[in-house]
PDB file of C-alpha atoms in Angstrom:
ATOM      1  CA  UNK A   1     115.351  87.837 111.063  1.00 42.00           C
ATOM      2  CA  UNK A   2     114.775  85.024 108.191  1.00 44.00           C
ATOM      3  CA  UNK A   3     111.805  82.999 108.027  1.00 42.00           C
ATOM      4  CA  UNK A   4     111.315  79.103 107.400  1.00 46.00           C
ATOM      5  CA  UNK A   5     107.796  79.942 105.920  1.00 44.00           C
ATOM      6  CA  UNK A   6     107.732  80.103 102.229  1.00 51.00           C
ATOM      7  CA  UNK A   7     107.836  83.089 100.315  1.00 62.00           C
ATOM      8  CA  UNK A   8     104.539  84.344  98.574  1.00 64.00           C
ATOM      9  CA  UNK A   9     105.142  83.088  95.015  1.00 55.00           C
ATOM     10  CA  UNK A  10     105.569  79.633  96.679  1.00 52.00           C
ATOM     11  CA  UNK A  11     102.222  80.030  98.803  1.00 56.00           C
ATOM     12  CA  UNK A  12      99.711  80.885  96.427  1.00 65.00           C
ATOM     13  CA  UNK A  13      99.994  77.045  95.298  1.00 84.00           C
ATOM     14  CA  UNK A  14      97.251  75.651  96.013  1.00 88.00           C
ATOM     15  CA  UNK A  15      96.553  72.275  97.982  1.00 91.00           C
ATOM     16  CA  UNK A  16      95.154  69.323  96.161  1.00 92.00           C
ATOM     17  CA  UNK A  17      91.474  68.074  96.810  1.00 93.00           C
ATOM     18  CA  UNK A  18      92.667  65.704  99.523  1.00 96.00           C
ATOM     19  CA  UNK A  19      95.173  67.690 101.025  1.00 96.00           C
ATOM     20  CA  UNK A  20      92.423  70.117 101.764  1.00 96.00           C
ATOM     21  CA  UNK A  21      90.156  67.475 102.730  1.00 97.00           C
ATOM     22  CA  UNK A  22      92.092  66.141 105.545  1.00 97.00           C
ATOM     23  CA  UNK A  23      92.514  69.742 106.890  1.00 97.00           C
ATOM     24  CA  UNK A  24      88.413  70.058 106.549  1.00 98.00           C
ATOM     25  CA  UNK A  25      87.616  67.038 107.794  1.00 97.00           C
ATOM     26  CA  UNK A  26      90.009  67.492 110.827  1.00 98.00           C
ATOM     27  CA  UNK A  27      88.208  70.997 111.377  1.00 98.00           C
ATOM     28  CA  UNK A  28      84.828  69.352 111.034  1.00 98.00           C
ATOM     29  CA  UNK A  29      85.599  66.529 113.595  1.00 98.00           C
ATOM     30  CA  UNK A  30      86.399  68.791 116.618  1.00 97.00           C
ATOM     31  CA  UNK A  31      83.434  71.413 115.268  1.00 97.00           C
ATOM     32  CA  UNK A  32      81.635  68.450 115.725  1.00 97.00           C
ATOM     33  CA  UNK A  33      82.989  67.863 119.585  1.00 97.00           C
ATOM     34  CA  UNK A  34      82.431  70.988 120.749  1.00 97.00           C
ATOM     35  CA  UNK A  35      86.400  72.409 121.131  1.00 95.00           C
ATOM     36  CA  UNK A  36      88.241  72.919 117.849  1.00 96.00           C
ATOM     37  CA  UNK A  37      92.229  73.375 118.406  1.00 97.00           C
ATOM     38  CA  UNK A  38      93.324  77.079 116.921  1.00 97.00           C
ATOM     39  CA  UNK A  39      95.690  75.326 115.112  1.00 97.00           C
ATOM     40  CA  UNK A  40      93.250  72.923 113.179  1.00 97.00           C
ATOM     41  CA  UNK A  41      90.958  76.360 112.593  1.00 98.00           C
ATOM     42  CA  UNK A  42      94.472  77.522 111.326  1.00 97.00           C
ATOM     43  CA  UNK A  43      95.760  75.195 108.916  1.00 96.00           C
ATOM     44  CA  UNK A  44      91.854  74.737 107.517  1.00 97.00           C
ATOM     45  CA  UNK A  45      92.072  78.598 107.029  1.00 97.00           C
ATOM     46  CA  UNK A  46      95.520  78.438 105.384  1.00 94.00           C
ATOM     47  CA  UNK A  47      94.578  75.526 103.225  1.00 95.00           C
ATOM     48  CA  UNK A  48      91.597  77.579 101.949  1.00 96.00           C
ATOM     49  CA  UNK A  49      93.137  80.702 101.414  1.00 95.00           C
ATOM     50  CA  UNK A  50      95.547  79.704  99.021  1.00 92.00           C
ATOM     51  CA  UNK A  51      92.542  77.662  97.316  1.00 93.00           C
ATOM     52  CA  UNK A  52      91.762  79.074  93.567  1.00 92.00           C
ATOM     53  CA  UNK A  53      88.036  79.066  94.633  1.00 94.00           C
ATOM     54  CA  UNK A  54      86.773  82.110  95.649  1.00 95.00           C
ATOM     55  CA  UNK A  55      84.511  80.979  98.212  1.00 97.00           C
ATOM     56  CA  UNK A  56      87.435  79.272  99.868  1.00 97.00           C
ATOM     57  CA  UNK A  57      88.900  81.951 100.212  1.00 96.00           C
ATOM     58  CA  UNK A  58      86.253  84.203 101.491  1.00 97.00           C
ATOM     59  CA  UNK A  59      85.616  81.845 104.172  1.00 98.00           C
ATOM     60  CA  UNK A  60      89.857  80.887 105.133  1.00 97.00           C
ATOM     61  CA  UNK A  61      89.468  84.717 105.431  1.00 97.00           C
ATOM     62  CA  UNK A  62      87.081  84.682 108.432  1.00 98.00           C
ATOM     63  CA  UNK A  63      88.234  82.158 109.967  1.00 98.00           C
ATOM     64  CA  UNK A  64      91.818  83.745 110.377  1.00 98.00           C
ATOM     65  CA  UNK A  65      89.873  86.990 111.139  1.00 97.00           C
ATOM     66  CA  UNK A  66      88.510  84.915 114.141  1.00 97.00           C
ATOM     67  CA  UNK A  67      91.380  83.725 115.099  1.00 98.00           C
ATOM     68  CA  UNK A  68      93.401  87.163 114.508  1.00 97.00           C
ATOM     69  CA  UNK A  69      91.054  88.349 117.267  1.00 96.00           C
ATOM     70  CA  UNK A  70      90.917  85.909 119.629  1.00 96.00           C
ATOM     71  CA  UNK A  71      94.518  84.229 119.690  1.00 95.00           C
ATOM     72  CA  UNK A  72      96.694  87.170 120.040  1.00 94.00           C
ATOM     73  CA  UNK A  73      99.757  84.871 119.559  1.00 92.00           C
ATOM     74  CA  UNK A  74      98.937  83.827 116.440  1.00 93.00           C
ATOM     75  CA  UNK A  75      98.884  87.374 114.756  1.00 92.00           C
ATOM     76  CA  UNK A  76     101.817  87.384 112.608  1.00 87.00           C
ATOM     77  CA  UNK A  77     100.680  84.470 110.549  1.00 87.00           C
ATOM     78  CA  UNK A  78      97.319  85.465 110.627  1.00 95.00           C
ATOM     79  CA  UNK A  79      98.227  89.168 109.122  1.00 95.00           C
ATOM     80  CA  UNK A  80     100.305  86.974 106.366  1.00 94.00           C
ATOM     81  CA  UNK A  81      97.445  84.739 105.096  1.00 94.00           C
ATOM     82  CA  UNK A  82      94.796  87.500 105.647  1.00 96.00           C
ATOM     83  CA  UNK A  83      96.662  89.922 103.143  1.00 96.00           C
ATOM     84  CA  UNK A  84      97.642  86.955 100.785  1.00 94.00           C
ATOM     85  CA  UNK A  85      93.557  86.310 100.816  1.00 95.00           C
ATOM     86  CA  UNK A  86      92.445  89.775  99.958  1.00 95.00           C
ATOM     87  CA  UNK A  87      95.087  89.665  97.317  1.00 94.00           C
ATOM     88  CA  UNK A  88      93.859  86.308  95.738  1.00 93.00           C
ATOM     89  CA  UNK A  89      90.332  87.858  96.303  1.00 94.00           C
ATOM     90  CA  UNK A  90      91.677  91.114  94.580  1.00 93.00           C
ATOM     91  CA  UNK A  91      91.055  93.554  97.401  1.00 95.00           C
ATOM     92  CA  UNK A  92      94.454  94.668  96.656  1.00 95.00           C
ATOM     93  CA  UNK A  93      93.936  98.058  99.491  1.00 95.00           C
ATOM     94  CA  UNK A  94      92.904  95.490 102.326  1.00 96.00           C
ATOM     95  CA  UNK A  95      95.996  92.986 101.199  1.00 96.00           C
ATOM     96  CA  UNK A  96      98.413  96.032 101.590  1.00 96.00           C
ATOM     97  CA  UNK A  97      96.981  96.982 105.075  1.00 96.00           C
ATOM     98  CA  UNK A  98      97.550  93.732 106.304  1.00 96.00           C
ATOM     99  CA  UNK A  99     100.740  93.263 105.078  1.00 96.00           C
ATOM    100  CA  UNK A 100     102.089  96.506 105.715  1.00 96.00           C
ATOM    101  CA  UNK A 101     100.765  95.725 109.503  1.00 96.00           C
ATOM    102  CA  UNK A 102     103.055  92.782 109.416  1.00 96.00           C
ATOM    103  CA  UNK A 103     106.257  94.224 107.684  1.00 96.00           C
ATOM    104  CA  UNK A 104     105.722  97.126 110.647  1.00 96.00           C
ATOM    105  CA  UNK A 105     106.148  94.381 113.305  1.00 93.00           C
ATOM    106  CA  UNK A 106     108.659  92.365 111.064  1.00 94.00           C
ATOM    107  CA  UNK A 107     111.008  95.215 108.518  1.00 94.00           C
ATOM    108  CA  UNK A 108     113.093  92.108 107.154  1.00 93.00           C
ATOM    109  CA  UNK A 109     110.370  89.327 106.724  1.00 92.00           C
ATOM    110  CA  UNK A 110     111.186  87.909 102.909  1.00 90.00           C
ATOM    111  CA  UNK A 111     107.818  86.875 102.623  1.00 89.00           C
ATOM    112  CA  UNK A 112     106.018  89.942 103.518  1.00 92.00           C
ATOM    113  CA  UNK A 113     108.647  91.909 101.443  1.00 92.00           C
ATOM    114  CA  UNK A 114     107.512  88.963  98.579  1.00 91.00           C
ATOM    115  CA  UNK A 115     103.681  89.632  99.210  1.00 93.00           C
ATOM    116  CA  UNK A 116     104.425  93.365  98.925  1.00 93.00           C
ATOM    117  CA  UNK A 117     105.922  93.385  95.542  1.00 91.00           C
ATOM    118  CA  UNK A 118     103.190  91.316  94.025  1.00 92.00           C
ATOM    119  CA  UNK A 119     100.244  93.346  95.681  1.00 94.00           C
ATOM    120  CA  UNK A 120     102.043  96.764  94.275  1.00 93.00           C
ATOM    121  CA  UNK A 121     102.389  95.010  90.672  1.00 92.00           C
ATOM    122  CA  UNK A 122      98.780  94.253  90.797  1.00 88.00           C
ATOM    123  CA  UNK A 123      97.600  97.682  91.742  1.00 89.00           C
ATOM    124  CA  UNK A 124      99.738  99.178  89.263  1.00 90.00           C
ATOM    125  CA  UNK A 125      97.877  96.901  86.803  1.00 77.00           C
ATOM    126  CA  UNK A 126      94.499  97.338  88.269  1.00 74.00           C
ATOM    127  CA  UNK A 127      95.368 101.041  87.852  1.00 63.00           C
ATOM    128  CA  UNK A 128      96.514 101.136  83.966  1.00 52.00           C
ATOM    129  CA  UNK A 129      93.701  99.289  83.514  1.00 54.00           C
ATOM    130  CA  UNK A 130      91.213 101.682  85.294  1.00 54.00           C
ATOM    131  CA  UNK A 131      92.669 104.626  83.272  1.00 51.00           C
ATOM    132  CA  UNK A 132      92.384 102.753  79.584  1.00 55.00           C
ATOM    133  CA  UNK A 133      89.017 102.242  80.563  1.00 55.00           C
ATOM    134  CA  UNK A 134      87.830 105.152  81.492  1.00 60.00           C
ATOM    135  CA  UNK A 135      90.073 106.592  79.118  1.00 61.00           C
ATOM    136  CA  UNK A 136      88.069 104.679  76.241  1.00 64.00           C
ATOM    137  CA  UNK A 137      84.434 105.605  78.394  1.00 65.00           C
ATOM    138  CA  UNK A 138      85.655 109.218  77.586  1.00 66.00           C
ATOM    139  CA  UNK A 139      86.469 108.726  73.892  1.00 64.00           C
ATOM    140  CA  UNK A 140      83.251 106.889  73.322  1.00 73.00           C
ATOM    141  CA  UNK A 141      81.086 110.104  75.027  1.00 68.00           C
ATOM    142  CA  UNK A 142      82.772 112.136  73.182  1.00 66.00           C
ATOM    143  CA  UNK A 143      82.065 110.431  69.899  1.00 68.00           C
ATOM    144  CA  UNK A 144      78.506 110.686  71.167  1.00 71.00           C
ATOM    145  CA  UNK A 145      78.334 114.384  72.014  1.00 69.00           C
ATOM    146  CA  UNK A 146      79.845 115.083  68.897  1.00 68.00           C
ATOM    147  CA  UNK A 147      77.184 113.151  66.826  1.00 71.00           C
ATOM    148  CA  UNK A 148      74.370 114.244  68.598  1.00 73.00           C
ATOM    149  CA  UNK A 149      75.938 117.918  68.487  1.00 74.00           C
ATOM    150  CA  UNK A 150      75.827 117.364  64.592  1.00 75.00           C
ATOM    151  CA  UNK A 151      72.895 115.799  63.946  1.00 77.00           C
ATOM    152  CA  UNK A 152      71.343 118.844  66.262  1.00 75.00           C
ATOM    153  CA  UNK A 153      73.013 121.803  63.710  1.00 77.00           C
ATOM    154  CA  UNK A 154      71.399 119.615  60.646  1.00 74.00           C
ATOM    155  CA  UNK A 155      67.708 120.128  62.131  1.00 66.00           C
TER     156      UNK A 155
END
């Protein structure tokens, strides 16, 4: 099955100010009325999860949460943008589960498959990282121990 939606190298560009503006503003407007549209909540959730600011994407994440539960027919994009936002966000676990939902329902999406490769490139990272860390936590006790040990045999 191919996709016309981009794939997820393309989608973590972000929108300018005033493309994101429109899309709150629109959002804002029918808040305002009493009914917003579910896609309006949509694209204002899209534009702010591929925002660079955290707290954009925090909040694009709720939104398409709320959607995700209450527009069944909007799932599959929802389950994209939620895992691209816990990957921008760095909740690399929660980014997998999401997508791995969606490449369940949808084996040959590209841009799942896309999402996928980046999320298991930064968890691979995250998890080098981790060990030289606590690698280098270890090295440093031990250089501890072993100085207190001596400084313990010289009294």
């Amino acid at each position: 099955m191919t996709t016309d939606v981009p794939y997820a190298a393309d989608a973590e560009q972000a929108l300018s100010y005033d493309e994101l503006e429109v899309l709150k503003l629109q959002y804002e407007k029918e808040v305002d009325a009493g009914h917003v549209t579910v896609q309006s909540k949509f694209n204002f959730a899209w534009g702010l999860v591929k925002s660079p600011r955290r707290e954009h994407q925090v909040q694009g994440v709720k939104l398409l949460q709320d959607i995700y539960r209450e527009e069944p027919a909007r799932r599959r994009e929802c389950l994209y943008y939620l895992a691209l936002g816990q990957y921008k966000m760095g909740n690399y676990e929660e980014a997998k589960r999401f997508n791995g939902l969606l490449l369940e329902k949808e084996p040959s999406n590209l841009q799942a498959q896309s999402l996928s490769g980046l999320i298991d490139t930064k968890m691979t990272r995250e998890g080098y990282i981790g060990l030289a860390l606590a690698g280098g936590a270890a090295a440093i006790g031990t250089l501890l121990l072993a100085g207190l040990v001596r400084r313990a045999n010289r009294h």
